[in-house]
Short mmCIF file of C-alpha atoms and ligand atoms in Angstrom, two decimals:
data_model
loop_
_atom_site.label_atom_id
_atom_site.label_comp_id
_atom_site.label_asym_id
_atom_site.label_seq_id
_atom_site.Cartn_x
_atom_site.Cartn_y
_atom_site.Cartn_z
CA UNK O 90 33.34 -18.86 -2.24
CA UNK O 91 32.95 -16.35 0.56
CA UNK O 92 31.31 -13.16 -0.02
CA UNK O 93 34.15 -11.24 1.49
CA UNK O 94 37.08 -13.16 -0.25
CA UNK O 95 37.77 -10.60 -2.99
CA UNK O 96 36.27 -7.38 -1.20
CA UNK O 97 38.79 -5.35 0.86
CA UNK O 98 37.94 -5.61 4.52
CA UNK O 99 39.31 -6.27 7.96
CA UNK O 100 39.78 -9.81 9.50
CA UNK O 101 36.54 -9.64 11.34
CA UNK O 102 35.93 -11.79 14.29
CA UNK O 103 35.12 -11.26 17.91
CA UNK O 104 36.66 -7.70 18.41
CA UNK O 105 34.76 -6.32 15.30
CA UNK O 106 31.55 -8.01 16.43
CA UNK O 107 31.73 -6.26 19.79
CA UNK O 108 32.73 -2.83 18.21
CA UNK O 109 29.63 -3.12 15.97
CA UNK O 110 27.56 -4.06 18.81
CA UNK O 111 28.62 -1.37 21.22
CA UNK O 112 29.61 1.36 18.80
CA UNK O 113 27.88 0.61 15.46
CA UNK O 114 27.71 3.99 13.71
CA UNK O 115 31.47 4.76 14.47
CA UNK O 116 32.41 1.29 13.56
CA UNK O 117 30.71 1.36 10.19
CA UNK O 118 32.12 4.86 9.57
CA UNK O 119 35.71 3.63 10.41
CA UNK O 120 35.19 0.76 8.01
CA UNK O 121 34.28 2.99 5.21
CA UNK O 122 37.10 5.33 5.89
CA UNK O 123 39.53 2.55 5.91
CA UNK O 124 38.27 0.34 3.11
CA UNK O 125 36.09 2.51 0.96
CA UNK O 126 32.89 1.93 -1.08
CA UNK O 127 32.68 -1.82 -0.35
CA UNK O 128 33.88 -3.62 2.78
CA UNK O 129 33.87 -7.39 3.21
CA UNK O 130 34.18 -9.28 6.65
CA UNK O 131 33.05 -12.10 8.56
CA UNK O 132 31.66 -12.39 12.11
CA UNK O 133 31.38 -16.03 13.19
CA UNK O 134 29.96 -18.01 10.33
CA UNK O 135 28.29 -14.99 8.92
CA UNK O 136 29.77 -13.22 5.79
CA UNK O 137 28.92 -9.50 5.59
CA UNK O 138 29.23 -6.83 3.13
CA UNK O 139 28.96 -3.09 3.89
CA UNK O 140 27.94 -0.98 0.91
CA UNK O 141 29.05 2.70 1.18
CA UNK O 142 28.02 3.97 -2.24
CA UNK O 143 24.46 5.17 -3.11
CA UNK O 144 24.52 3.39 -6.45
CA UNK O 145 25.18 -0.06 -4.60
CA UNK O 146 22.35 0.67 -2.18
CA UNK O 147 19.98 1.29 -5.09
CA UNK O 148 21.01 -2.07 -6.53
CA UNK O 149 20.21 -4.05 -3.43
CA UNK O 150 16.94 -2.14 -2.31
CA UNK O 151 15.60 -1.48 -5.99
CA UNK O 152 17.48 -2.48 -9.01
CA UNK O 153 18.03 -6.17 -8.22
CA UNK O 154 15.69 -6.22 -5.03
CA UNK O 155 14.31 -9.52 -6.14
CA UNK O 156 17.61 -11.13 -5.34
CA UNK O 157 17.66 -9.68 -1.66
CA UNK O 158 15.36 -10.53 0.99
CA UNK O 159 14.92 -9.40 4.74
CA UNK O 160 18.09 -10.47 6.75
CA UNK O 161 18.23 -13.20 9.25
CA UNK O 162 18.09 -10.25 11.65
CA UNK O 163 14.47 -9.40 10.58
CA UNK O 164 13.74 -13.10 11.22
CA UNK O 165 14.83 -12.80 14.92
CA UNK O 166 12.48 -9.68 15.22
CA UNK O 167 9.70 -11.84 14.40
CA UNK O 168 9.47 -13.19 17.92
CA UNK O 169 8.22 -9.65 18.80
CA UNK O 170 6.42 -8.51 15.59
CA UNK O 171 5.45 -11.85 13.91
CA UNK O 172 4.29 -11.51 10.39
CA UNK O 173 3.69 -7.61 10.41
CA UNK O 174 4.57 -5.47 7.56
CA UNK O 175 8.25 -4.93 8.65
CA UNK O 176 9.21 -8.57 9.06
CA UNK O 177 7.01 -10.46 6.37
CA UNK O 178 7.90 -11.38 2.96
CA UNK O 179 6.45 -12.69 -0.20
CA UNK O 180 2.76 -13.07 -0.64
CA UNK O 181 1.93 -12.37 3.17
CA UNK O 182 3.64 -8.99 2.71
CA UNK O 183 2.14 -8.19 -0.70
CA UNK O 184 -1.48 -8.63 0.74
CA UNK O 185 -0.83 -6.70 3.74
CA UNK O 186 0.87 -3.70 1.98
CA UNK O 187 -1.95 -3.64 -0.66
CA UNK O 188 -4.41 -3.57 2.25
CA UNK O 189 -2.79 -0.91 4.46
CA UNK O 190 -1.07 1.30 1.98
CA UNK O 191 -4.24 3.25 0.97
CA UNK O 192 -4.78 4.49 4.52
CA UNK O 193 -1.18 6.25 4.19
CA UNK O 194 -1.80 8.34 1.23
CA UNK O 195 -1.69 12.13 1.41
CA UNK O 196 -5.51 12.73 1.70
CA UNK O 197 -5.64 10.41 4.73
CA UNK O 198 -2.61 11.80 6.51
CA UNK O 199 -3.77 15.25 6.15
CA UNK O 200 -6.67 14.48 8.37
CA UNK O 201 -4.34 13.80 11.26
CA UNK O 202 -3.30 17.39 11.75
CA UNK O 203 -5.93 18.56 14.33
CA UNK O 204 -5.20 15.52 16.34
CA UNK O 205 -1.51 15.93 16.30
CA UNK O 206 -2.02 19.40 17.69
CA UNK O 207 -4.22 18.25 20.47
CA UNK O 208 -1.63 15.52 21.55
CA UNK O 209 1.24 18.18 21.47
CA UNK O 210 -0.73 20.55 23.48
CA UNK O 211 -1.71 17.76 26.08
CA UNK O 212 1.84 16.53 26.36
CA UNK O 213 3.62 19.88 26.49
CA UNK O 214 0.86 21.03 29.00
CA UNK O 215 2.34 18.66 31.43
CA UNK O 216 5.80 20.27 31.08
CA UNK O 217 4.82 23.28 32.97
CA UNK O 218 2.80 21.78 35.62
CA UNK O 219 3.91 22.60 39.11
CA UNK O 220 6.50 20.52 40.62
CA UNK O 221 5.11 17.16 41.94
CA UNK O 222 2.32 17.33 39.17
CA UNK O 223 3.98 17.12 35.76
CA UNK O 224 6.50 15.28 33.80
CA UNK O 225 9.38 17.27 35.43
CA UNK O 226 8.26 16.27 39.00
CA UNK O 227 10.53 13.43 39.54
CA UNK O 228 13.66 15.38 38.76
CA UNK O 229 13.61 19.14 39.28
CA UNK O 230 10.76 21.47 38.13
CA UNK O 231 10.78 22.24 34.50
CA UNK O 232 13.50 19.59 33.62
CA UNK O 233 11.99 16.90 31.40
CA UNK O 234 13.29 14.00 29.50
CA UNK O 235 12.66 15.18 25.95
CA UNK O 236 13.33 11.65 24.44
CA UNK O 237 10.63 10.24 26.87
CA UNK O 238 8.28 13.02 26.15
CA UNK O 239 8.70 12.81 22.40
CA UNK O 240 7.90 9.02 22.65
CA UNK O 241 4.86 9.95 24.53
CA UNK O 242 3.74 12.33 21.65
CA UNK O 243 4.49 9.94 18.86
CA UNK O 244 2.97 6.87 20.74
CA UNK O 245 -0.14 8.87 21.40
CA UNK O 246 -0.37 10.10 17.98
CA UNK O 247 0.13 6.65 16.38
CA UNK O 248 -2.62 4.96 18.49
CA UNK O 249 -5.15 7.83 17.92
CA UNK O 250 -4.46 8.42 14.28
CA UNK O 251 -4.46 4.73 13.18
CA UNK O 252 -6.66 3.14 15.67
CA UNK O 253 -8.80 5.81 17.23
CA UNK O 254 -7.34 4.42 20.40
CA UNK O 255 -6.36 6.28 23.51
CA UNK O 256 -3.33 4.84 25.18
CA UNK O 257 -3.22 7.40 27.82
CA UNK O 258 -2.68 5.34 30.86
CA UNK O 259 -0.99 2.72 29.11
CA UNK O 260 1.69 4.89 27.58
CA UNK O 261 4.34 4.16 30.11
CA UNK O 262 3.58 0.37 30.01
CA UNK O 263 3.50 0.27 26.35
CA UNK O 264 6.95 2.22 26.10
CA UNK O 265 8.63 0.25 28.82
CA UNK O 266 7.44 -3.15 27.50
CA UNK O 267 8.70 -2.26 23.96
CA UNK O 268 12.01 -1.08 25.49
CA UNK O 269 12.43 -4.49 27.34
CA UNK O 270 11.32 -6.65 24.11
CA UNK O 271 13.59 -4.52 21.89
CA UNK O 272 16.76 -4.84 24.01
CA UNK O 273 15.91 -8.69 24.07
CA UNK O 274 15.74 -8.99 20.35
CA UNK O 275 18.68 -6.67 19.84
CA UNK O 276 20.78 -8.63 22.21
CA UNK O 277 19.79 -11.87 19.91
CA UNK O 278 20.68 -10.07 16.86
CA UNK O 279 24.19 -9.20 18.15
CA UNK O 280 24.98 -12.44 19.83
CA UNK O 281 28.25 -13.73 18.82
CA UNK O 282 27.39 -17.25 19.87
CA UNK O 283 24.18 -19.16 20.01
CA UNK O 284 21.91 -18.17 22.90
CA UNK O 285 19.41 -20.67 24.39
CA UNK O 286 16.20 -20.90 22.21
CA UNK O 287 13.54 -18.47 23.32
CA UNK O 288 11.29 -21.26 24.37
CA UNK O 289 13.74 -22.13 27.23
CA UNK O 290 12.72 -20.41 30.48
CA UNK O 291 15.94 -18.59 31.01
CA UNK O 292 15.51 -15.25 33.12
CA UNK O 293 15.91 -13.25 29.89
CA UNK O 294 13.45 -15.22 27.99
CA UNK O 295 10.97 -14.98 30.76
CA UNK O 296 11.43 -11.20 31.07
CA UNK O 297 11.04 -10.87 27.25
CA UNK O 298 7.67 -12.95 27.42
CA UNK O 299 6.29 -10.92 30.03
CA UNK O 300 6.97 -7.63 28.08
CA UNK O 301 5.24 -9.34 25.12
CA UNK O 302 2.29 -10.45 27.04
CA UNK O 303 1.90 -6.80 28.22
CA UNK O 304 1.99 -5.57 24.72
CA UNK O 305 -0.29 -8.20 23.63
CA UNK O 306 -2.84 -7.28 26.54
CA UNK O 307 -2.78 -3.58 25.06
CA UNK O 308 -3.57 -4.68 21.63
CA UNK O 309 -6.22 -6.98 22.83
CA UNK O 310 -7.84 -4.00 24.61
CA UNK O 311 -7.63 -1.89 21.60
CA UNK O 312 -9.54 -4.75 19.56
CA UNK O 313 -12.06 -5.44 22.32
CA UNK O 314 -12.88 -1.75 22.60
CA UNK O 315 -13.49 -1.44 18.91
CA UNK O 316 -15.31 -4.77 18.51
CA UNK O 317 -17.66 -3.98 21.28
CA UNK O 318 -18.46 -0.62 19.69
CA UNK O 319 -19.48 -2.59 16.67
CA UNK O 320 -16.34 -2.74 14.81
CA UNK O 321 -16.33 -0.50 11.76
CA UNK O 322 -17.88 -1.58 8.62
CA UNK O 323 -15.76 -0.83 5.39
CA UNK O 324 -16.13 2.53 3.86
CA UNK O 325 -17.76 4.54 6.67
CA UNK O 326 -15.01 7.08 7.49
CA UNK O 327 -12.80 4.23 8.54
CA UNK O 328 -9.53 4.32 10.39
CA UNK O 329 -6.85 1.78 9.79
CA UNK O 330 -8.18 -0.32 12.52
CA UNK O 331 -11.60 -0.54 10.87
CA UNK O 332 -10.03 -1.70 7.59
CA UNK O 333 -7.92 -4.29 9.36
CA UNK O 334 -11.07 -5.67 11.29
CA UNK O 335 -13.07 -5.69 7.99
CA UNK O 336 -10.16 -7.64 6.32
CA UNK O 337 -9.90 -10.10 9.20
CA UNK O 338 -13.72 -10.51 9.61
CA UNK O 339 -14.14 -12.41 6.26
CA UNK O 340 -16.87 -9.77 5.20
CA UNK O 341 -14.40 -8.77 2.57
CA UNK O 342 -14.87 -12.17 0.85
CA UNK O 343 -12.84 -14.66 2.72
CA UNK O 344 -10.63 -13.49 5.58
CA UNK O 345 -7.57 -11.57 4.24
CA UNK O 346 -5.91 -11.27 7.71
CA UNK O 347 -5.77 -14.07 10.43
CA UNK O 348 -6.44 -13.01 14.00
CA UNK O 349 -2.72 -13.23 14.67
CA UNK O 350 -1.75 -11.19 11.72
CA UNK O 351 -4.12 -8.61 13.04
CA UNK O 352 -2.17 -8.49 16.10
CA UNK O 353 1.16 -8.39 14.33
CA UNK O 354 0.21 -5.41 12.12
CA UNK O 355 -1.17 -3.53 14.89
CA UNK O 356 2.05 -3.79 16.99
CA UNK O 357 4.20 -3.33 13.88
CA UNK O 358 2.37 0.00 12.89
CA UNK O 359 2.46 1.34 16.47
CA UNK O 360 6.24 0.44 16.64
CA UNK O 361 7.03 1.93 13.38
CA UNK O 362 5.05 4.92 14.09
CA UNK O 363 6.57 6.05 17.24
CA UNK O 364 10.13 5.04 18.19
CA UNK O 365 11.67 6.41 14.91
CA UNK O 366 9.73 9.74 14.90
CA UNK O 367 10.56 10.18 18.56
CA UNK O 368 14.24 9.79 18.06
CA UNK O 369 14.28 12.14 15.13
CA UNK O 370 12.27 14.84 17.11
CA UNK O 371 14.70 14.56 20.05
CA UNK O 372 17.75 14.94 17.77
CA UNK O 373 16.06 17.81 16.06
CA UNK O 374 15.83 19.72 19.44
CA UNK O 375 19.28 19.09 20.31
CA UNK O 376 20.45 20.50 16.97
CA UNK O 377 18.16 23.47 17.30
CA UNK O 378 19.57 24.25 20.71
CA UNK O 379 23.00 24.29 19.17
CA UNK O 380 22.12 26.50 16.25
CA UNK O 381 20.15 29.53 17.55
CA UNK O 382 20.21 31.09 14.04
CA UNK O 383 18.18 28.12 12.73
CA UNK O 384 15.89 28.25 15.80
CA UNK O 385 15.14 31.96 14.93
CA UNK O 386 14.30 30.96 11.28
CA UNK O 387 12.01 28.20 12.47
CA UNK O 388 10.23 30.64 14.73
CA UNK O 389 10.06 33.46 12.34
CA UNK O 390 8.15 31.17 9.94
CA UNK O 391 6.06 29.34 12.62
CA UNK O 392 4.96 32.42 14.74
CA UNK O 393 2.71 34.08 12.26
CA UNK O 394 1.20 30.75 11.10
CA UNK O 395 0.29 29.71 14.75
CA UNK O 396 -0.75 33.14 15.51
CA UNK O 397 -4.28 32.73 14.16
CA UNK O 398 -5.10 29.56 16.17
CA UNK O 399 -5.05 25.80 15.10
CA UNK O 400 -3.48 25.23 11.72
CA UNK O 401 -4.75 23.04 9.03
CA UNK O 402 -2.76 20.64 6.69
CA UNK O 403 -2.32 23.47 4.23
CA UNK O 404 -0.57 25.57 6.83
CA UNK O 405 1.76 22.79 7.78
CA UNK O 406 2.98 22.72 4.02
CA UNK O 407 3.96 26.26 4.65
CA UNK O 408 6.10 25.32 7.49
CA UNK O 409 9.00 24.64 5.01
CA UNK O 410 11.80 25.61 7.40
CA UNK O 411 10.53 23.22 10.11
CA UNK O 412 10.42 20.32 7.44
CA UNK O 413 13.95 21.13 6.27
CA UNK O 414 14.98 20.92 10.04
CA UNK O 415 13.50 17.60 10.42
CA UNK O 416 14.93 16.26 7.03
CA UNK O 417 18.41 17.51 7.77
CA UNK O 418 18.20 15.95 11.32
CA UNK O 419 17.50 12.82 9.85
CA UNK O 420 20.39 13.13 7.55
CA UNK O 421 22.74 13.60 10.60
CA UNK O 422 20.91 11.26 12.94
CA UNK O 423 18.88 8.84 10.83
CA UNK O 424 16.65 7.00 13.27
CA UNK O 425 17.22 3.73 11.26
CA UNK O 426 20.97 3.96 11.01
CA UNK O 427 21.61 0.75 9.37
CA UNK O 428 19.50 -1.55 7.01
CA UNK O 429 20.10 -5.05 6.32
CA UNK O 430 19.33 -7.62 3.57
CA UNK O 431 20.38 -10.98 2.82
CA UNK O 432 21.35 -12.22 -0.79
CA UNK O 433 19.02 -14.93 -1.81
CA UNK O 434 21.04 -15.63 -4.98
CA UNK O 435 24.40 -15.16 -6.33
CA UNK O 436 24.99 -11.72 -7.66
CA UNK O 437 27.85 -9.18 -8.45
CA UNK O 438 28.22 -5.58 -7.18
CA UNK O 439 31.12 -3.43 -8.35
CA UNK O 440 32.76 -6.01 -10.08
CA UNK O 441 32.77 -8.26 -6.98
CA UNK O 442 30.97 -11.59 -6.71
CA UNK O 443 28.32 -11.86 -3.89
CA UNK O 444 27.44 -15.38 -2.77
CA UNK O 445 23.90 -16.26 -1.94
CA UNK O 446 23.48 -16.08 1.79
CA UNK O 447 25.83 -13.01 2.34
CA UNK O 448 24.40 -10.32 4.60
CA UNK O 449 24.51 -6.68 2.86
CA UNK O 450 24.57 -3.84 5.13
CA UNK O 451 23.72 -0.30 4.05
CA UNK O 452 24.13 2.36 6.60
CA UNK O 453 22.09 5.62 6.23
CA UNK O 454 24.39 7.03 8.79
CA UNK O 455 27.41 6.59 6.60
CA UNK O 456 25.81 7.43 3.45
CA UNK O 457 24.38 10.68 4.69
CA UNK O 458 27.82 11.86 5.76
CA UNK O 459 29.82 10.94 2.58
CA UNK O 460 32.16 13.82 1.74
CA UNK O 461 31.98 13.10 -1.96
CA UNK O 462 28.30 13.66 -2.02
CA UNK O 463 27.51 16.27 0.64
CA UNK O 464 29.31 19.66 1.21
CA UNK O 465 30.41 19.88 4.64
CA UNK O 466 28.62 16.77 5.67
CA UNK O 467 28.99 17.44 9.40
CA UNK O 468 27.55 20.56 9.26
CA UNK O 469 23.91 21.12 10.21
CA UNK O 470 22.42 23.13 7.28
CA UNK O 471 18.81 22.60 6.78
CA UNK O 472 18.70 24.74 3.65
CA UNK O 473 20.30 21.88 1.75
CA UNK O 474 16.80 20.35 1.58
CA UNK O 475 15.34 23.35 -0.38
CA UNK O 476 13.81 22.00 -3.46
CA UNK O 477 16.30 23.54 -5.72
CA UNK O 478 19.37 21.98 -3.98
CA UNK O 479 17.82 18.61 -3.21
CA UNK O 480 17.39 17.70 -7.00
CA UNK O 481 21.13 17.32 -7.08
CA UNK O 482 21.24 14.61 -4.58
CA UNK O 483 22.19 11.30 -6.26
CA UNK O 484 19.33 8.80 -5.75
CA UNK O 485 19.81 6.55 -2.60
CA UNK O 486 22.25 9.05 -1.09
CA UNK O 487 19.50 10.07 1.32
CA UNK O 488 17.46 7.13 2.71
CA UNK O 489 16.21 7.92 6.14
CA UNK O 490 12.94 5.87 5.02
CA UNK O 491 14.79 3.09 3.12
CA UNK O 492 14.17 2.79 -0.56
CA UNK O 493 12.56 0.36 -3.21
CA UNK O 494 9.48 -1.59 -2.63
CA UNK O 495 10.14 -1.93 1.15
CA UNK O 496 10.32 1.95 1.78
CA UNK O 497 8.67 3.35 4.75
CA UNK O 498 4.93 3.14 4.62
CA UNK O 499 4.51 5.96 7.12
CA UNK O 500 6.90 8.54 5.43
CA UNK O 501 4.20 11.13 4.76
CA UNK O 502 2.67 10.62 8.18
CA UNK O 503 6.14 10.98 9.87
CA UNK O 504 7.13 13.99 7.78
CA UNK O 505 3.82 15.94 8.66
CA UNK O 506 3.97 14.97 12.30
CA UNK O 507 7.72 15.88 12.80
CA UNK O 508 7.18 19.18 10.94
CA UNK O 509 4.30 20.12 12.94
CA UNK O 510 5.82 19.11 16.21
CA UNK O 511 9.03 21.11 15.57
CA UNK O 512 7.24 24.23 14.38
CA UNK O 513 4.75 24.00 17.36
CA UNK O 514 7.16 23.34 20.23
CA UNK O 515 9.72 25.81 18.78
CA UNK O 516 6.97 28.44 18.72
CA UNK O 517 5.79 27.71 22.24
CA UNK O 518 8.76 26.77 24.41
CA UNK O 519 12.42 27.34 25.07
CA UNK O 520 14.01 24.02 25.13
CA UNK O 521 17.74 23.82 26.40
CA UNK O 522 19.56 20.46 27.06
CA UNK O 523 21.00 20.37 30.61
CA UNK O 524 24.29 19.10 29.01
CA UNK O 525 24.99 20.92 25.66
CA UNK O 526 27.50 18.20 24.58
CA UNK O 527 26.36 15.85 21.76
CA UNK O 528 24.73 12.88 23.65
CA UNK O 529 26.52 9.45 23.29
CA UNK O 530 24.49 7.02 20.93
CA UNK O 531 22.44 4.27 21.97
CA UNK O 532 22.42 2.61 18.60
CA UNK O 533 20.26 -0.52 18.81
CA UNK O 534 17.84 -0.95 16.06
CA UNK O 535 17.22 2.78 16.11
CA UNK O 536 19.59 5.72 16.93
CA UNK O 537 18.50 7.12 20.39
CA UNK O 538 20.49 9.34 22.74
CA UNK O 539 22.00 7.19 25.47
CA UNK O 540 20.31 7.93 28.90
CA UNK O 541 17.65 10.13 27.27
CA UNK O 542 17.91 13.89 26.89
CA UNK O 543 17.16 16.03 29.90
CA UNK O 544 16.05 19.36 28.91
CA UNK O 545 15.19 22.62 30.66
CA UNK O 546 11.69 23.77 29.51
CA UNK O 547 10.45 27.23 29.63
CA UNK O 548 7.35 28.70 28.17
CA UNK O 549 8.74 31.10 25.55
CA UNK O 550 8.43 34.78 26.32
CA UNK O 551 7.33 36.27 23.23
CA UNK O 552 7.73 40.12 22.71
CA UNK O 553 6.98 42.31 19.88
CA UNK O 554 4.84 41.01 17.34
CA UNK O 555 5.94 37.24 17.50
CA UNK O 556 2.24 36.27 17.56
CA UNK O 557 0.21 35.89 20.70
CA UNK O 558 -1.01 32.57 21.45
CA UNK O 559 -1.03 28.83 21.03
CA UNK O 560 -3.44 27.22 18.73
CA UNK O 561 -6.97 27.90 19.93
CA UNK O 562 -8.15 24.27 19.94
CA UNK O 563 -4.78 23.11 21.30
CA UNK O 564 -4.06 25.32 24.17
CA UNK O 565 -1.31 24.01 26.44
CA UNK O 566 -2.34 24.46 30.11
CA UNK O 567 0.81 26.34 31.18
C1 LIG L 149 10.90 9.49 11.11
C2 LIG L 149 10.20 8.56 11.25
C3 LIG L 149 10.42 7.17 10.53
C4 LIG L 149 11.55 6.72 9.94
C5 LIG L 149 12.87 7.20 9.88
C6 LIG L 149 11.20 5.40 9.38
C7 LIG L 149 12.22 4.51 8.72
C8 LIG L 149 11.83 3.50 8.08
C9 LIG L 149 12.67 2.66 7.24
C10 LIG L 149 14.09 2.97 6.98
C11 LIG L 149 12.07 1.54 6.69
C12 LIG L 149 12.66 0.53 5.69
C13 LIG L 149 13.03 -0.84 6.59
C14 LIG L 149 13.82 -1.58 5.48
O1 LIG L 149 13.97 -1.51 4.39
O2 LIG L 149 14.09 -2.76 6.25
C15 LIG L 149 10.72 1.62 7.27
C16 LIG L 149 9.74 0.79 7.00
C17 LIG L 149 8.46 0.69 7.61
N1 LIG L 149 7.90 1.86 8.29
FE1 LIG L 149 8.98 3.67 8.83
N2 LIG L 149 9.93 5.15 9.45
C18 LIG L 149 9.35 6.06 10.10
C19 LIG L 149 8.04 6.30 10.48
C20 LIG L 149 7.01 5.50 10.35
C21 LIG L 149 5.80 5.77 10.61
C22 LIG L 149 5.05 6.87 11.18
C23 LIG L 149 5.07 4.33 10.48
C24 LIG L 149 3.60 4.16 10.44
C25 LIG L 149 2.73 4.55 11.23
C26 LIG L 149 5.91 3.62 9.78
C27 LIG L 149 5.63 2.32 9.43
C28 LIG L 149 6.66 1.60 8.50
C29 LIG L 149 6.29 0.26 8.14
C30 LIG L 149 4.90 -0.63 8.17
C31 LIG L 149 7.45 -0.23 7.40
C32 LIG L 149 7.68 -1.52 6.57
C33 LIG L 149 7.18 -1.39 5.20
C34 LIG L 149 7.36 -2.56 4.42
O3 LIG L 149 8.39 -3.43 4.47
O4 LIG L 149 6.51 -2.79 3.52
N3 LIG L 149 7.20 4.21 9.71
N4 LIG L 149 10.66 2.81 8.03
#
């Protein structure tokens, strides 16, 4: 039995494979519109079922999660991330999640607020530097690539917040090496025929290995710096790195993490912490530029809150409008636009048999735009995330952070960082995309604007009563 035998769907094959590779979100949307809640097809020897109903997504990620594991795709990502939280399974995953999760609870995340403001001020300070000195120097004065700049923000925040490490001069190398490594992994994920194994010294494999070596060297430096500073014994105002080192040292009663796992977790958490958040922020500012009435509301809320100087975590909680903008942005442009699982046992969904080995796809991009769930799904309307309205969303209809036991570990961190960044940057700057049209998608593992997002940046002229200053401790230098 093939998984797709009784499920409506297209013939599949090379053309569909290419279309998924080159134009994933549009292709999945078209499959949904043509075939409905459940679509079956094969690409090569792989049987795939696309699930377009929240109830079915719930089944795979939560209700019958024990029957579904990470997909063969996740296994391919292991050549980059090894046995980190995103890719590991079974006991290895359980142990790591139990170790790391306590450092992502609300009380820990709240402590990141001053640090995030510092990073935002540092990065945005460069935007207004004179031509030849700042981020806009290579193009024209005051034109920045917002996507790159958001990656700088989120990468720096992740490194400082989780590992008390300053990536400063390594940010570009880190981002570029991740870019190369990611592209390589994605190519292998989408390959329609077998590529030479990664141990073969093909030019592509050699490029990949070079990128991984550079990433490893940076992780090594983070570890060395901390170890030479005496590590960090458990319990002493510890950051995540301190806890990981403690777990790897054996002081915790037999090493809980191997040296290799330590590297894998550090890389996984930095990656998890920056690429997704940077994409969401970039799309948020694109949407705000198209919706001045929403931008005005964000500012009306943010201006008085920032007028008093630096804000604390309680003030961030009051930035409701910015948080709704962030959530609505992730509805329309979910950074992780498709999630995959593999059936490890025979199952049944919607009256259709699912054979062990079938690859299950669930696309937040498709679910977040379902007409039978969302009113005017293509309209940007942050108010739908007001608490009164959100209670009527069916479960698993909104899953930017995944769901079930493998849901995103960094959800609270991402929400706080995204909310604060939107409010602070909208309060401080006018950001106007050079091209107002919706950017094309670069939909690899995450959903980025193809070719970045060039934006004209100008320090905001605030008149009458809009609040005088940037936060006192986080003063942008322009
Ligand atoms: C807007 C920002 C973010 C989005 C949209 C996002 C999205 C997701 C999604 C969809 C998953 C589930 C993947 C799956 O089920 O296969 C996930 C898992 C994960 N995320 Fe995030 N994420 C974000 C930010 C973060 C941050 C800030 C961190 C940490 C610093 C993080 C760390 C992780 C980790 C470690 C996992 C794996 C969890 C596990 O399997 O136990 N993420 N994320």
